[in-house]
Short mmCIF file of C-alpha atoms in Angstrom, two decimals:
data_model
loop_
_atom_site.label_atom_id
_atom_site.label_comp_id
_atom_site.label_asym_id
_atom_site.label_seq_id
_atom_site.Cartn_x
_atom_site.Cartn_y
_atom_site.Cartn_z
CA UNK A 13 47.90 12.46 29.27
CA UNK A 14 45.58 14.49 28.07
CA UNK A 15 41.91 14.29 28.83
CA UNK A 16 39.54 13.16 26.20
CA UNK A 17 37.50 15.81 24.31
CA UNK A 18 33.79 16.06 25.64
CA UNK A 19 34.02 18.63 22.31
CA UNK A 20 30.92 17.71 20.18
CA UNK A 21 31.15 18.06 16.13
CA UNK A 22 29.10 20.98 15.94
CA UNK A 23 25.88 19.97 13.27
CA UNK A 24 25.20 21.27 10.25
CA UNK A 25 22.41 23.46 11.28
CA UNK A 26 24.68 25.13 14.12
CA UNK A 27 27.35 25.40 11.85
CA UNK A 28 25.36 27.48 9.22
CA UNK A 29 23.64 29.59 12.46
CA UNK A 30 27.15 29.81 13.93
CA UNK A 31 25.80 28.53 17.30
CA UNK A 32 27.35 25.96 19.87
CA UNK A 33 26.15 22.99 19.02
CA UNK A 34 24.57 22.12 22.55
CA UNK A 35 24.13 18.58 23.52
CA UNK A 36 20.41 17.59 22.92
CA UNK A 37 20.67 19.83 19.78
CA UNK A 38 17.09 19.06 18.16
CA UNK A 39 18.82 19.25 14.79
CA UNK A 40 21.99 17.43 15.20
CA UNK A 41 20.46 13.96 14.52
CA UNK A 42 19.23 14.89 11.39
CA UNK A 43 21.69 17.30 10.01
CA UNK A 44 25.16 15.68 9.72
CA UNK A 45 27.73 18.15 9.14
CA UNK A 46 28.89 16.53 6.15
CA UNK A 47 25.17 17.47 4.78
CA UNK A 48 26.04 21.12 4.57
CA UNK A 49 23.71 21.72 1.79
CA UNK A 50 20.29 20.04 3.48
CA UNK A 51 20.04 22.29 6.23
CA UNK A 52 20.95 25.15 4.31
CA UNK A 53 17.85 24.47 1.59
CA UNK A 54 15.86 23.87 4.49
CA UNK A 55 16.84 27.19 6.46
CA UNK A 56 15.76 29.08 2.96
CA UNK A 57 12.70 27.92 2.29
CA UNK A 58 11.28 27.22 5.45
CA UNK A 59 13.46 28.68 8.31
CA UNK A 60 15.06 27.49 11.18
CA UNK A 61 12.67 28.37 14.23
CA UNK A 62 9.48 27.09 11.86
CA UNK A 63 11.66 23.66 11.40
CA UNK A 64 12.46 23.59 15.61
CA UNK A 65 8.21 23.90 16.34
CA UNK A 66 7.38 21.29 13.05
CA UNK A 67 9.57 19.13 15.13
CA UNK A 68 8.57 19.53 18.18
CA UNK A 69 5.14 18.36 17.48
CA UNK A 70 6.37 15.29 16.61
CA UNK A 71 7.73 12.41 18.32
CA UNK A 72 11.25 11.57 18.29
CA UNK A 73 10.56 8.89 16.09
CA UNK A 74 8.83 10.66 13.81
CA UNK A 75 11.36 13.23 13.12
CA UNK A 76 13.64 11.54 10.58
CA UNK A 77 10.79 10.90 8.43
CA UNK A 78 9.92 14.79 8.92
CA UNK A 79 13.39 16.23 8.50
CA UNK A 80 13.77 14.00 5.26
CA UNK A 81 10.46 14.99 3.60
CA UNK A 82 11.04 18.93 4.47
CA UNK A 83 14.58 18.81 2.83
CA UNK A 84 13.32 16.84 -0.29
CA UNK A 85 10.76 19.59 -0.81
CA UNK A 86 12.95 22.16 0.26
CA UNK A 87 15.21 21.17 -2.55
CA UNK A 88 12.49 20.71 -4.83
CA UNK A 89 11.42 24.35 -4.13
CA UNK A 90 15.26 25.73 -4.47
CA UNK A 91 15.24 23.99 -7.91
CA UNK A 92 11.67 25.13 -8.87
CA UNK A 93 10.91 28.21 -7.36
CA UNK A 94 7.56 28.62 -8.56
CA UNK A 95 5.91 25.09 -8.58
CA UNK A 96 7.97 23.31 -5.94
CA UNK A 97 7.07 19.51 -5.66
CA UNK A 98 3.80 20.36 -7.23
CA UNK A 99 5.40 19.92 -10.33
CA UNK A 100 6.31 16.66 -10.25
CA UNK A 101 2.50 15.46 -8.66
CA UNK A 102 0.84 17.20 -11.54
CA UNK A 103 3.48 15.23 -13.53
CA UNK A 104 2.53 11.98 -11.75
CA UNK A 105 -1.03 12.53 -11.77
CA UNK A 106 -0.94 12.77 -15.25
CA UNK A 107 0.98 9.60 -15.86
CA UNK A 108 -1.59 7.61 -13.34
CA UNK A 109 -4.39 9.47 -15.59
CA UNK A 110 -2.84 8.02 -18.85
CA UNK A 111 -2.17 4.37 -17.31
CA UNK A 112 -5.40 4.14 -16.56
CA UNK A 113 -6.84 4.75 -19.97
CA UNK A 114 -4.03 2.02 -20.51
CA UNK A 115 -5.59 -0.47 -18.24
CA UNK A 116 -9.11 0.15 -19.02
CA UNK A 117 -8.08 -0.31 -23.07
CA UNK A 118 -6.28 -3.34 -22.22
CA UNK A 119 -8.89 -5.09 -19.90
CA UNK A 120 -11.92 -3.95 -23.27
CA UNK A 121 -9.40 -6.24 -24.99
CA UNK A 122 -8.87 -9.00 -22.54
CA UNK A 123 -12.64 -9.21 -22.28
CA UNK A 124 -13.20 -9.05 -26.11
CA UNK A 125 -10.72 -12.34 -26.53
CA UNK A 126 -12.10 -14.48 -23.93
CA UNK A 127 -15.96 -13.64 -25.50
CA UNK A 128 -14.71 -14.62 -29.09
CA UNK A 129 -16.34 -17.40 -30.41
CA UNK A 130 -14.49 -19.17 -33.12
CA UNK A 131 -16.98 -21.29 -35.52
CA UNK A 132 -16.15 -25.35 -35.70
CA UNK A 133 -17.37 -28.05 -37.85
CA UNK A 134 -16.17 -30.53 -35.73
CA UNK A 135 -19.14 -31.99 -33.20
CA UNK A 136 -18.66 -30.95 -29.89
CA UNK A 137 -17.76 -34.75 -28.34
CA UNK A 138 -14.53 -33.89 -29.72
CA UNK A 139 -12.72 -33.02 -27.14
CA UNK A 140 -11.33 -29.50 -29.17
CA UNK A 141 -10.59 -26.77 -26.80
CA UNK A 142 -12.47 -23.85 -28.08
CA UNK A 143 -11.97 -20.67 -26.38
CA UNK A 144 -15.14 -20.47 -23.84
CA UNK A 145 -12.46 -23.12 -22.03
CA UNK A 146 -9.68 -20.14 -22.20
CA UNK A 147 -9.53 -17.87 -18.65
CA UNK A 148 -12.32 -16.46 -17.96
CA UNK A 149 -12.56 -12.74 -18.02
CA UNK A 150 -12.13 -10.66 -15.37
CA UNK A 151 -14.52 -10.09 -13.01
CA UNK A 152 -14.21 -6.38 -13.07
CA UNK A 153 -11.50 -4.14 -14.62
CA UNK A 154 -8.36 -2.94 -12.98
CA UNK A 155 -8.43 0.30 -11.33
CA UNK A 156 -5.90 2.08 -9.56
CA UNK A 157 -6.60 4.63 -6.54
CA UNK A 158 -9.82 5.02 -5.06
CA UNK A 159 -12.43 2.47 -4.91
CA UNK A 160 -15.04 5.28 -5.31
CA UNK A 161 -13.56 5.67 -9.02
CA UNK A 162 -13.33 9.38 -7.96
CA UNK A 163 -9.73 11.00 -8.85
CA UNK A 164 -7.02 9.35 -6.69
CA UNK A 165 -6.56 12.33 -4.41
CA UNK A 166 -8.45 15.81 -3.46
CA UNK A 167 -7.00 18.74 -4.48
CA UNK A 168 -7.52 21.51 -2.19
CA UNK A 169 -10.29 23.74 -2.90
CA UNK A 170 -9.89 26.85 -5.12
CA UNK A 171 -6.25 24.48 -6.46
CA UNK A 172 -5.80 23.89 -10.12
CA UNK A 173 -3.08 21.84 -11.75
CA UNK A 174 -2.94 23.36 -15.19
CA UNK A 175 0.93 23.33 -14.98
CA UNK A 176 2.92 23.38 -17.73
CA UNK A 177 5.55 20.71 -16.75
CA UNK A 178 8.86 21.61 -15.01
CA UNK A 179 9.52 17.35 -13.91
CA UNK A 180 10.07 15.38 -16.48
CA UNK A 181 11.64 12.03 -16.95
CA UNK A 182 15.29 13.37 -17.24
CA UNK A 183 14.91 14.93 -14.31
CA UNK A 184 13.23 12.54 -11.80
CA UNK A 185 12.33 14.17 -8.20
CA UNK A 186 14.80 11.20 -7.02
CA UNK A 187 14.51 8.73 -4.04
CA UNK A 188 11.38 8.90 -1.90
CA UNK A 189 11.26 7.29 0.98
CA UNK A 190 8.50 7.15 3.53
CA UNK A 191 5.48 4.55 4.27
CA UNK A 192 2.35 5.14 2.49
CA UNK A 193 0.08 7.96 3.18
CA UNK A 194 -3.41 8.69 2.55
CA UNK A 195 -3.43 10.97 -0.14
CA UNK A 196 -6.50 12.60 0.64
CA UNK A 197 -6.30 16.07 1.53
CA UNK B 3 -6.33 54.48 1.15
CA UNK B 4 -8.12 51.54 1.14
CA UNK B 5 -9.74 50.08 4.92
CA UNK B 6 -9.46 46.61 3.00
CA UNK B 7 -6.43 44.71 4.27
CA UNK B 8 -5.09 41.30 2.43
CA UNK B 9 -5.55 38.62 4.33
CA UNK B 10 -1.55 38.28 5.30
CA UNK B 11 -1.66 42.09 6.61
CA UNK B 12 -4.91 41.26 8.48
CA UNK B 13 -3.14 38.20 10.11
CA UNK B 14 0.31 40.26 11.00
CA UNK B 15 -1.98 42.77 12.22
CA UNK B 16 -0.17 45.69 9.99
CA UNK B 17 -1.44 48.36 7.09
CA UNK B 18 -2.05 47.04 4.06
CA UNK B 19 0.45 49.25 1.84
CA UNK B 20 -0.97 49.42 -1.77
CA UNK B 21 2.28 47.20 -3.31
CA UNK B 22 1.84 45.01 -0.96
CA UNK B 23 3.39 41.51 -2.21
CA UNK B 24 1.26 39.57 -0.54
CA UNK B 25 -2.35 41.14 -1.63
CA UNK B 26 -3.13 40.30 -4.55
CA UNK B 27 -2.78 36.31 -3.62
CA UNK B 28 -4.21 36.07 -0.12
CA UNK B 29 -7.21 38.17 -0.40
CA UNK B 30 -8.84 38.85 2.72
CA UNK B 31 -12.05 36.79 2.16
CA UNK B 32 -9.73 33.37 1.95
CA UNK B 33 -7.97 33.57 6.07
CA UNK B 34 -6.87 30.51 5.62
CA UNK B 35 -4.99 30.68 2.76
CA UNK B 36 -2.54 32.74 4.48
CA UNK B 37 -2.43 31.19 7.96
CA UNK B 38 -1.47 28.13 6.76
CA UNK B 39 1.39 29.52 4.31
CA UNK B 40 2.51 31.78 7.21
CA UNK B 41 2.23 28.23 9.50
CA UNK B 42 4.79 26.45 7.60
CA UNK B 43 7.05 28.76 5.52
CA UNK B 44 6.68 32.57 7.91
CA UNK B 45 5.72 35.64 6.12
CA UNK B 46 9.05 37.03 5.62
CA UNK B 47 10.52 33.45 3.41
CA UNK B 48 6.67 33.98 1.27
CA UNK B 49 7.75 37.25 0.86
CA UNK B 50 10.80 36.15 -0.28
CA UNK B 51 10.23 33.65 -2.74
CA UNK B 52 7.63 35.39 -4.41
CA UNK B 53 9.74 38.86 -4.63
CA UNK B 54 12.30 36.61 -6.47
CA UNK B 55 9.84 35.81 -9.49
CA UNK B 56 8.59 37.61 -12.37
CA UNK B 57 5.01 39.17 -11.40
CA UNK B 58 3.37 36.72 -13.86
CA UNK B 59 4.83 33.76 -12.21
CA UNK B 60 4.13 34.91 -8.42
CA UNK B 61 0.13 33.32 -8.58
CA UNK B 62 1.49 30.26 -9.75
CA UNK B 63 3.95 30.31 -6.66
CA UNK B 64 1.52 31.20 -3.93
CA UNK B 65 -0.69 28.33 -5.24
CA UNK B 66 1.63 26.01 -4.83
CA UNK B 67 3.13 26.91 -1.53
CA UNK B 68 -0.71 26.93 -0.68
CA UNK B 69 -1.12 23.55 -1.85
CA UNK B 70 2.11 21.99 0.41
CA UNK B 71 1.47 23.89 3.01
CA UNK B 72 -1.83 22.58 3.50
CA UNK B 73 -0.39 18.83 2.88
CA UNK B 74 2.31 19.51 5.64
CA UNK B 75 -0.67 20.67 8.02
CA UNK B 76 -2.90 17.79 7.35
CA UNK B 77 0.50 15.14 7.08
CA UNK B 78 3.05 16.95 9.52
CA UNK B 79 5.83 13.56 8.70
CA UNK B 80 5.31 13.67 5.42
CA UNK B 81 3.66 16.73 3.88
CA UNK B 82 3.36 16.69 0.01
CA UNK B 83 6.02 13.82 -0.51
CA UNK B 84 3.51 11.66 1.09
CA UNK B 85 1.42 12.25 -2.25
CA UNK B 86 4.61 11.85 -4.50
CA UNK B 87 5.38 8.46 -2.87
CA UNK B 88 1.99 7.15 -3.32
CA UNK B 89 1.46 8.18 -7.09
CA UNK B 90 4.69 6.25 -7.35
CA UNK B 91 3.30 2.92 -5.67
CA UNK B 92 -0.11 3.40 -8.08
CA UNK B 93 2.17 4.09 -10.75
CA UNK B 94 4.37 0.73 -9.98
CA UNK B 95 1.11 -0.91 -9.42
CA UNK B 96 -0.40 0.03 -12.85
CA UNK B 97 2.25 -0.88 -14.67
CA UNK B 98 2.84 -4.20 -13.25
CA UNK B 99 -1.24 -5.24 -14.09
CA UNK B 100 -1.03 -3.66 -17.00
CA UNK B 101 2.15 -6.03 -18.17
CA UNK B 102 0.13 -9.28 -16.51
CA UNK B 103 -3.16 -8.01 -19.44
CA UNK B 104 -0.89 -8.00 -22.04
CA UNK B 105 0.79 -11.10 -21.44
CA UNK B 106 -2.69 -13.14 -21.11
CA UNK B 107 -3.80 -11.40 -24.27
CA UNK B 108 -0.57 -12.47 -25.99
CA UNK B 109 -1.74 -16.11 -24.81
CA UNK B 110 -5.18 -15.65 -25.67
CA UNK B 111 -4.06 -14.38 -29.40
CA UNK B 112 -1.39 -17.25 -29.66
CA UNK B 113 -4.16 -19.34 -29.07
CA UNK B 114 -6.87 -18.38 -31.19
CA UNK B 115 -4.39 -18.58 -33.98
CA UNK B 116 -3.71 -22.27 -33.26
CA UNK B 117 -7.56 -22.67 -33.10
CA UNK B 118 -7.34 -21.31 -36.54
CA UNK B 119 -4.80 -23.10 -38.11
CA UNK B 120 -6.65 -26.40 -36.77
CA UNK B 121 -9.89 -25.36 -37.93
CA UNK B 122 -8.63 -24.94 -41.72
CA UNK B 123 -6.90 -28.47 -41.76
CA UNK B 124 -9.86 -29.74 -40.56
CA UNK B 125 -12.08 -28.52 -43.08
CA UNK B 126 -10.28 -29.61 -45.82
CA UNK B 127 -10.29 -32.69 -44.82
CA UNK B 128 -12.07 -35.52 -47.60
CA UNK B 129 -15.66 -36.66 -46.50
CA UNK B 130 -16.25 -39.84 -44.66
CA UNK B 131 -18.66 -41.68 -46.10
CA UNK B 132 -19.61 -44.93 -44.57
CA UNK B 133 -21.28 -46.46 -47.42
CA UNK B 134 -17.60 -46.56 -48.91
CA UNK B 135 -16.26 -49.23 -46.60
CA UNK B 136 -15.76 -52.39 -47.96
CA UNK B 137 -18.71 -54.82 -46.92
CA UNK B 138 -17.58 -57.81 -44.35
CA UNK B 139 -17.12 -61.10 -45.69
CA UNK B 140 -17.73 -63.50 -42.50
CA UNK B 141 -16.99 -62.76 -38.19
CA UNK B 142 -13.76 -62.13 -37.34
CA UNK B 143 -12.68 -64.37 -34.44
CA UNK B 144 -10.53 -62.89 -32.09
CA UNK B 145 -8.28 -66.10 -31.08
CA UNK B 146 -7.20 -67.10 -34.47
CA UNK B 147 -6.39 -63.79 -35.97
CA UNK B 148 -8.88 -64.60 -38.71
CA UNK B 149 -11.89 -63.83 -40.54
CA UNK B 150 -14.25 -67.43 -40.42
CA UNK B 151 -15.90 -67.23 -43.46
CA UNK B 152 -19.48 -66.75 -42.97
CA UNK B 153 -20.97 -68.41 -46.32
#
């Protein structure tokens, strides 16, 4: 009978080093070998030994978060050499920008509707609903991101987002997954 | 030669040569610009990516790789797609008040065009004129239907 394999699958990151893939490999839970392709954007762009210490100042439970935002922009940076995932938050930024003006048009409007008087003949023991019974208007407008009314997030200094756009709607940066972040820089 | 060093030579502690790729984007007065790039990405990969583009592309590039290198630093999980997610959630937000506004002001409208519509019938309505009414004859007298004449 023959003894069972302790042979380990080697990951994908060992597999593209042409390593052993040692037990307690710091890549092997995040780098399936049927991901060829993630580890080997990630190797390009940011390398394997900066990837092993970006890890290793995290805690385990952290890391699958960390692996899955470095590939995403890894890929996003293989795709887009020169802009990266800062393409597609100038792209966003601008839509937030324009649904804003949105909001703040449509809220002018709500507030104009519920202030219109219409004139009646009939006297006011009536009983007609006139529109000062209709909702009230809001109490303040809709905004979205900071409460300061400040743009939603801080560039870096001496950063500029004049990018002509290489996201666009056909070509959404795809699933994001991750808890919410403070986008202040 | 120039005793001026770009920042990245300064930081790998080597001559600045005078093509070097790196100079004309990390200048020595900006450290961290540099330190932070060469944090995240190493020298040789910067060097790399930006020897791949067209010269009139390469500020564009360092910018950028500026830019997420300093979001990885300050958000080591989730670095720049941190920002992407929440411009998503602020997008979903906007979006979903901005449909709740324009459904109450498709309510609103709906009913200030009723409001009209009764107003007009209303006003062309005939005048009531009291004086018009027919005077009463007598008391009317609830338990036998009847007016009792009054003369």
């Amino acid at each position: 009978m023959a003894s069972s394999s302790s042979y380990n699958c080697p990951c994908a990151a060992c597999k593209f080093l042409r390593r052993k893939c040692m037990p307690g490999c710091i890549f092997a839970p995040y780098f399936p070998p049927e991901e060829p392709q993630k580890f080997a954007n990630v190797h390009k762009i940011f390398g394997a030994s900066n990837v092993t210490k970006l890890l290793n100042e995290l805690l385990p439970h952290q890391r699958e978060d960390a692996v899955n935002s470095l590939a995403y922009e890894a890929e996003a940076r293989v795709r887009d050499p020169v802009y990266g995932c800062v393409g597609a938050i100038s792209f966003l930024q601008r839509q937030v920008e324009r649904l804003q003006k949105e909001l703040d048009a449509a809220n002018a409007d709500l507030i104009r509707f519920a202030c219109n008087e219409i004139p009646t003949g009939l006297p006011a023991t009536q009983g007609v609903n006139s529109l000062h019974a209709v909702a009230a208007p809001r109490q303040r407008p809709v905004r979205i991101g900071n409460e300061s009314g400040g743009s939603f997030y801080q560039t870096p200094p001496n950063f500029h987002l004049p990018y002509p756009l290489s996201w666009n709607d056909n070509n959404p940066p795809g699933n994001i997954h991750g808890g919410g972040v403070d986008g202040n820089i | 030669m120039s005793s001026t060093r770009c920042a990245a030579c300064k930081h790998l502690r080597r001559r600045c040569p005078s093509d070097c790729i790196f100079s004309p984007y990390f200048p020595s007065d900006n450290p961290q610009r540099f330190a932070y790039v060469h944090k995240i990405y190493g020298a040789s990969n910067v060097a790399k990516i930006l020897q791949d583009l067209p010269v009139n592309r390469q500020s564009e590039a360092a910018d950028s790789l500026y830019y997420e290198a300093h979001c990885r630093i300050k958000d080591p999980i989730h670095g720049s797609v941190g920002i992407i997610t929440l411009l998503y959630q602020q997008i979903y937000n906007a979006q979903t008040q901005l449909s709740k506004i324009q459904a109450e002001i498709a309510v609103l409208s709906a009913n200030a065009q009723t409001e009209s519509k009764y107003q007009q019938q209303v006003e062309h309505m005939p005048n009531f004129d009291a004086n018009l009414l027919p005077q009463q004859k007598g008391v009317y007298d609830p338990s036998t239907w009847l007016y009792q004449n009054g003369l």
